[in-house]
Amino acid sequence: MVGTFVLTFLGCGAAVSLNCGSDTASVVGTAIAFGLSVVAMAYTIGGISGCHINPAITLGVFLSGKMNAKDCGMYMVFQVIGAILAAAVLAGIVALAPELAAGTKTGANACAEGLSPVGGMIIEAVLTALFVLVVLGATSKTNGATGNFAGLAIGLALILIHLVGIHYTGTSVNPARSIGPALFEGGKALSELWVFIVGPFIGGAVAACIWKVIEPADEKE
């Protein structure tokens, strides 16, 4: 819950403050904010919970056989709670000076003009599959000493994924991060919320399947 709060508040907060999508600098800045949020939390709570802070990652870990169903469900519930709390705080801050938020007030996701919801779902599925695959591989115990840099690898991967997807969907790859802001944003963000739940979950499942195929033999033992 704490980790997802930080990711949503800092990542979406940067998107709001930078008016993400208005120019290249705002896109790059937002991508970096999301990536660095993950890096910060990975080294803060990674040793406590594994720092999933994303239901799609939790699903991938579960399908990979690395956690049980009960823990999987509880992780997802508290990830969503953390994102909702973060969106509430962010919306409250924006309400203090709404003229400073030129675009979205919560950094909610929505498909770009001309992009169908199905197209957005496909993009989200592909991006999430790549992201969750990096998570599963970077945290593999067969990585040895390089595993100490898993948080950095995951955060950098998230930056790259945001750079690719922001202009299309705002880049979610995380159902919790989309649910929280959409509840306060309303409108298109809320009506298209299913895109950012279904797409990332499909991507997380695909990543787990890929990892099962390429997973080192030592990891399976």
PDB file of C-alpha atoms in Angstrom, residues 49 53 56 92 133:
ATOM      1  CA  SER A  49       7.321  -7.145   0.403  1.00  0.00           C
ATOM      2  CA  ILE A  53       3.361  -2.077  -6.146  1.00  0.00           C
ATOM      3  CA  ALA A  56       0.109  -6.951 -12.992  1.00  0.00           C
ATOM      4  CA  GLY A  92      -6.678  17.678  -2.957  1.00  0.00           C
ATOM      5  CA  LEU A 133       9.288  -9.953 -17.879  1.00  0.00           C
TER       6      LEU A 133
END
